[in-house]
Amino acid sequence: MKIKLITAAIALTAWTAQASAIQVFDDGQDGVGTGLQSQLDLISVSPVAGVSSIDVNSDQLDDGLDSYWGITGSGGSVTTFIVEIAGQSGSNTFGIYDYADPTNYVELFDGSAAPGNGFSSQVTLSMLADGSIGLSGSDTGVDFASNQFGYYLGTANGPTYYSDSSLNQDDSDQMVAIQGNGVDTIQIPGFAPGVWTANEFVLAWEDSLYANSDKDFNDLVVMVESVLPVPEPGTLALLGLGLAGLGAARRRQKA
């Protein structure tokens, strides 16, 4: 029985990490080897130059774990532009929205943003105790109801896509989130190289509905740091049910 309990716990953990992984292709409308995996390979410096230890299909966060986020203890989070390979690159926008109200948002990058443009390729997001949102030291005049937020990709000729897939058409998952593992040293265009730590996440987007897209997730790729995902209530409930089931099985074993 003990072995069964351990097996169940392992299965529950695996479900939490991979239940809603979405397929990412490396060949798309932009050409062969232009997808997210190739983009991570391109910025990888070591242990093997040009080869990332991250696998974009097996190492992505579960959809239920990347919908909402919170800034860690510093109260500030840096967002860095990595790459944008999209026909709408000149008009796509990227930012955060209030967990309590998706129409309340702050834009981090506009259509003119591009990788390798020095300091303009990086912004610092700050959140004060009263909900005030700041960008690179300036008050945006926008207040959020709580310290939880989602990320969005705005498109000029289509809808806004949200990190919370339930807000998208057909519940479409438009964003892949990948956490650093402390192994790879990377160099984002225009910046000095550094270790991709567990405190940093790559967020990669499709700017058209996933079902109709080329699924290469290179339409907008950024890195965010000093943030942690906040699981959705439904994900926590399922996890709780799983743990409760393990507890019940253990009690039956003792009885």
CSV table of C-alpha atoms in Angstrom, one decimal:
chain,number,residue,atom,x,y,z
A,1,MET,CA,0.0,0.0,0.0
A,2,LYS,CA,2.9,2.4,0.8
A,3,ILE,CA,4.2,1.9,-2.7
A,4,LYS,CA,0.8,2.7,-4.2
A,5,LEU,CA,0.6,5.9,-2.1
A,6,ILE,CA,4.1,7.0,-3.3
A,7,THR,CA,3.1,6.2,-6.9
A,8,ALA,CA,-0.1,8.2,-6.5
A,9,ALA,CA,1.8,11.2,-5.1
A,10,ILE,CA,4.3,11.1,-8.0
A,11,ALA,CA,1.4,10.9,-10.5
A,12,LEU,CA,-0.3,13.9,-8.9
A,13,THR,CA,2.9,15.9,-9.1
A,14,ALA,CA,3.4,15.0,-12.7
A,15,TRP,CA,-0.2,16.0,-13.5
A,16,THR,CA,0.3,19.3,-11.8
A,17,ALA,CA,3.4,20.1,-13.9
A,18,GLN,CA,2.3,18.8,-17.2
A,19,ALA,CA,-1.5,18.4,-17.4
A,20,SER,CA,-2.0,21.2,-19.8
A,21,ALA,CA,1.2,21.4,-21.8
A,22,ILE,CA,0.7,22.7,-25.3
A,23,GLN,CA,2.7,21.6,-28.3
A,24,VAL,CA,5.3,24.1,-29.6
A,25,PHE,CA,6.7,23.7,-33.1
A,26,ASP,CA,10.1,24.9,-34.2
A,27,ASP,CA,9.2,25.3,-37.8
A,28,GLY,CA,6.5,27.7,-38.7
A,29,GLN,CA,5.4,30.4,-41.2
A,30,ASP,CA,8.6,32.3,-40.4
A,31,GLY,CA,10.8,29.4,-41.7
A,32,VAL,CA,12.6,26.3,-40.5
A,33,GLY,CA,14.2,26.5,-37.1
A,34,THR,CA,12.7,29.8,-36.1
A,35,GLY,CA,10.5,28.7,-33.3
A,36,LEU,CA,10.8,29.2,-29.5
A,37,GLN,CA,13.3,26.3,-29.1
A,38,SER,CA,15.6,27.8,-31.6
A,39,GLN,CA,15.3,31.2,-30.1
A,40,LEU,CA,16.4,29.8,-26.7
A,41,ASP,CA,19.2,28.0,-28.3
A,42,LEU,CA,20.4,31.2,-30.0
A,43,ILE,CA,20.7,33.1,-26.6
A,44,SER,CA,22.4,30.1,-24.8
A,45,VAL,CA,26.1,30.7,-24.1
A,46,SER,CA,27.0,27.8,-21.8
A,47,PRO,CA,27.3,25.0,-20.8
A,48,VAL,CA,26.9,24.4,-24.6
A,49,ALA,CA,26.9,27.4,-26.8
A,50,GLY,CA,23.9,27.5,-29.1
A,51,VAL,CA,22.1,24.6,-27.3
A,52,SER,CA,19.7,25.3,-24.4
A,53,SER,CA,19.2,22.7,-21.7
A,54,ILE,CA,15.5,23.7,-21.7
A,55,ASP,CA,13.0,21.7,-23.7
A,56,VAL,CA,10.1,24.0,-24.6
A,57,ASN,CA,7.6,21.2,-24.7
A,58,SER,CA,8.5,19.3,-21.6
A,59,ASP,CA,9.7,22.2,-19.3
A,60,GLN,CA,6.8,24.6,-19.7
A,61,LEU,CA,4.5,25.4,-16.8
A,62,ASP,CA,1.0,24.0,-16.7
A,63,ASP,CA,-1.6,26.3,-18.1
A,64,GLY,CA,-3.3,26.5,-14.6
A,65,LEU,CA,-0.1,27.7,-13.1
A,66,ASP,CA,0.9,30.5,-15.5
A,67,SER,CA,-2.4,32.5,-15.6
A,68,TYR,CA,-1.7,34.9,-12.7
A,69,TRP,CA,1.5,36.2,-11.1
A,70,GLY,CA,2.7,38.2,-8.2
A,71,ILE,CA,5.9,40.2,-7.6
A,72,THR,CA,8.3,38.8,-5.0
A,73,GLY,CA,9.7,40.6,-1.9
A,74,SER,CA,11.5,43.4,-3.7
A,75,GLY,CA,8.3,44.9,-4.9
A,76,GLY,CA,9.7,45.3,-8.4
A,77,SER,CA,10.1,43.1,-11.5
A,78,VAL,CA,12.2,43.6,-14.6
A,79,THR,CA,10.8,42.7,-18.0
A,80,THR,CA,13.3,42.3,-20.8
A,81,PHE,CA,12.5,42.0,-24.6
A,82,ILE,CA,14.1,38.9,-26.2
A,83,VAL,CA,12.7,38.5,-29.7
A,84,GLU,CA,9.6,39.3,-31.8
A,85,ILE,CA,9.1,37.5,-35.1
A,86,ALA,CA,5.6,38.5,-36.2
A,87,GLY,CA,3.9,40.2,-39.1
A,88,GLN,CA,2.2,42.5,-36.5
A,89,SER,CA,5.4,43.3,-34.7
A,90,GLY,CA,5.0,47.0,-35.3
A,91,SER,CA,1.6,47.1,-33.6
A,92,ASN,CA,1.6,44.3,-31.0
A,93,THR,CA,1.6,45.5,-27.4
A,94,PHE,CA,2.5,43.7,-24.1
A,95,GLY,CA,1.6,44.4,-20.5
A,96,ILE,CA,-0.1,43.4,-17.3
A,97,TYR,CA,-3.8,43.4,-16.3
A,98,ASP,CA,-5.5,43.4,-13.0
A,99,TYR,CA,-6.6,40.0,-11.7
A,100,ALA,CA,-9.9,41.6,-10.5
A,101,ASP,CA,-10.6,43.5,-13.8
A,102,PRO,CA,-8.9,42.5,-17.1
A,103,THR,CA,-9.9,45.9,-18.6
A,104,ASN,CA,-7.7,47.6,-16.0
A,105,TYR,CA,-4.2,47.3,-17.5
A,106,VAL,CA,-0.7,48.8,-17.8
A,107,GLU,CA,1.3,48.6,-21.1
A,108,LEU,CA,4.9,47.6,-20.7
A,109,PHE,CA,6.0,47.6,-24.3
A,110,ASP,CA,4.3,49.2,-27.3
A,111,GLY,CA,4.7,48.4,-31.0
A,112,SER,CA,7.9,50.3,-31.3
A,113,ALA,CA,9.7,48.1,-28.8
A,114,ALA,CA,12.4,45.8,-30.2
A,115,PRO,CA,15.2,43.6,-28.8
A,116,GLY,CA,18.7,44.9,-28.7
A,117,ASN,CA,17.6,48.5,-28.3
A,118,GLY,CA,19.6,49.1,-25.1
A,119,PHE,CA,17.7,50.3,-22.1
A,120,SER,CA,14.5,50.8,-24.0
A,121,SER,CA,14.3,47.0,-24.3
A,122,GLN,CA,13.8,46.7,-20.6
A,123,VAL,CA,11.3,48.1,-18.1
A,124,THR,CA,11.0,47.8,-14.3
A,125,LEU,CA,7.5,47.1,-13.0
A,126,SER,CA,6.8,48.2,-9.4
A,127,MET,CA,3.7,47.7,-7.2
A,128,LEU,CA,3.2,49.7,-4.1
A,129,ALA,CA,1.2,48.6,-1.0
A,130,ASP,CA,-1.8,50.8,-2.1
A,131,GLY,CA,-2.0,49.1,-5.5
A,132,SER,CA,-0.2,51.9,-7.4
A,133,ILE,CA,1.6,50.6,-10.5
A,134,GLY,CA,4.9,52.2,-11.5
A,135,LEU,CA,7.1,51.8,-14.6
A,136,SER,CA,10.8,52.4,-14.4
A,137,GLY,CA,10.4,54.8,-11.5
A,138,SER,CA,7.3,56.7,-12.7
A,139,ASP,CA,3.7,56.4,-11.4
A,140,THR,CA,1.5,55.2,-14.2
A,141,GLY,CA,-1.6,56.6,-12.5
A,142,VAL,CA,-3.2,53.1,-12.6
A,143,ASP,CA,-4.1,51.2,-9.4
A,144,PHE,CA,-4.7,47.4,-9.2
A,145,ALA,CA,-7.2,45.9,-6.7
A,146,SER,CA,-4.6,43.4,-5.4
A,147,ASN,CA,-1.0,42.4,-6.0
A,148,GLN,CA,-2.0,39.6,-8.4
A,149,PHE,CA,-1.9,40.2,-12.2
A,150,GLY,CA,-1.9,38.5,-15.5
A,151,TYR,CA,0.1,39.3,-18.7
A,152,TYR,CA,-1.5,40.2,-22.0
A,153,LEU,CA,-0.6,40.5,-25.7
A,154,GLY,CA,-2.5,43.1,-27.6
A,155,THR,CA,-2.9,42.8,-31.4
A,156,ALA,CA,-3.9,45.6,-33.8
A,157,ASN,CA,-6.1,43.5,-36.1
A,158,GLY,CA,-7.5,41.0,-33.6
A,159,PRO,CA,-8.3,40.4,-30.0
A,160,THR,CA,-6.2,40.9,-26.9
A,161,TYR,CA,-4.8,37.6,-25.6
A,162,TYR,CA,-4.5,36.9,-21.9
A,163,SER,CA,-2.3,34.6,-19.8
A,164,ASP,CA,-5.5,33.3,-18.3
A,165,SER,CA,-6.7,31.2,-21.2
A,166,SER,CA,-10.3,31.2,-19.9
A,167,LEU,CA,-10.5,34.8,-21.0
A,168,ASN,CA,-9.5,33.9,-24.6
A,169,GLN,CA,-11.7,32.7,-27.4
A,170,ASP,CA,-12.3,28.9,-27.1
A,171,ASP,CA,-10.2,29.0,-23.9
A,172,SER,CA,-7.2,29.1,-26.1
A,173,ASP,CA,-3.8,29.0,-24.4
A,174,GLN,CA,-1.7,31.7,-26.1
A,175,MET,CA,1.3,31.8,-23.8
A,176,VAL,CA,4.0,29.4,-22.8
A,177,ALA,CA,5.9,30.1,-19.6
A,178,ILE,CA,9.3,28.5,-18.9
A,179,GLN,CA,11.2,28.8,-15.6
A,180,GLY,CA,15.0,29.0,-15.5
A,181,ASN,CA,16.8,26.0,-14.1
A,182,GLY,CA,20.1,27.7,-13.0
A,183,VAL,CA,22.1,25.7,-15.5
A,184,ASP,CA,22.2,27.8,-18.7
A,185,THR,CA,24.1,31.0,-19.1
A,186,ILE,CA,22.2,33.1,-21.6
A,187,GLN,CA,22.8,36.4,-23.4
A,188,ILE,CA,19.7,38.5,-24.4
A,189,PRO,CA,20.5,40.8,-27.3
A,190,GLY,CA,22.1,44.0,-26.1
A,191,PHE,CA,22.7,42.8,-22.6
A,192,ALA,CA,25.6,41.1,-20.7
A,193,PRO,CA,25.4,37.3,-20.3
A,194,GLY,CA,24.1,35.8,-17.0
A,195,VAL,CA,22.7,32.6,-15.5
A,196,TRP,CA,19.1,32.0,-16.2
A,197,THR,CA,17.9,31.4,-12.6
A,198,ALA,CA,14.7,30.0,-11.1
A,199,ASN,CA,13.8,33.6,-10.3
A,200,GLU,CA,13.3,34.3,-14.1
A,201,PHE,CA,10.6,33.1,-16.5
A,202,VAL,CA,10.5,33.3,-20.3
A,203,LEU,CA,7.0,34.2,-21.6
A,204,ALA,CA,6.4,33.3,-25.2
A,205,TRP,CA,3.3,34.2,-27.2
A,206,GLU,CA,1.2,33.4,-30.3
A,207,ASP,CA,-0.5,36.5,-31.7
A,208,SER,CA,-3.2,34.6,-33.5
A,209,LEU,CA,-5.6,32.0,-32.1
A,210,TYR,CA,-3.6,28.9,-31.3
A,211,ALA,CA,-5.8,26.5,-33.4
A,212,ASN,CA,-5.1,28.7,-36.5
A,213,SER,CA,-1.5,29.6,-35.7
A,214,ASP,CA,1.8,28.1,-36.7
A,215,LYS,CA,2.4,27.2,-33.0
A,216,ASP,CA,6.0,28.3,-32.9
A,217,PHE,CA,5.5,30.8,-30.1
A,218,ASN,CA,8.0,33.4,-31.3
A,219,ASP,CA,5.6,36.2,-32.0
A,220,LEU,CA,6.7,37.9,-28.8
A,221,VAL,CA,9.2,36.5,-26.3
A,222,VAL,CA,10.2,38.3,-23.1
A,223,MET,CA,11.9,37.4,-19.8
A,224,VAL,CA,10.3,38.5,-16.5
A,225,GLU,CA,12.1,38.3,-13.1
A,226,SER,CA,11.2,38.6,-9.4
A,227,VAL,CA,7.8,37.2,-10.1
A,228,LEU,CA,6.1,33.9,-9.1
A,229,PRO,CA,3.0,32.3,-10.6
A,230,VAL,CA,-0.1,32.3,-8.5
A,231,PRO,CA,-2.1,29.1,-9.1
A,232,GLU,CA,-5.8,29.6,-10.1
A,233,PRO,CA,-8.4,28.5,-7.5
A,234,GLY,CA,-9.5,25.6,-9.7
A,235,THR,CA,-5.9,24.2,-9.9
A,236,LEU,CA,-5.5,24.5,-6.1
A,237,ALA,CA,-8.9,22.8,-5.6
A,238,LEU,CA,-7.8,19.8,-7.8
A,239,LEU,CA,-4.5,19.6,-6.0
A,240,GLY,CA,-6.3,19.7,-2.7
A,241,LEU,CA,-8.6,16.9,-3.8
A,242,GLY,CA,-5.7,14.8,-4.8
A,243,LEU,CA,-3.9,15.3,-1.5
A,244,ALA,CA,-7.2,14.6,0.4
A,245,GLY,CA,-7.4,11.3,-1.6
A,246,LEU,CA,-3.9,10.4,-0.5
A,247,GLY,CA,-4.7,11.2,3.1
A,248,ALA,CA,-7.9,9.1,3.0
A,249,ALA,CA,-6.0,6.1,1.5
A,250,ARG,CA,-3.4,6.5,4.2
A,251,ARG,CA,-6.1,6.4,6.9
A,252,ARG,CA,-7.6,3.3,5.4
A,253,GLN,CA,-4.2,1.7,5.5
A,254,LYS,CA,-3.8,2.4,9.2
A,255,ALA,CA,-7.3,1.1,9.9
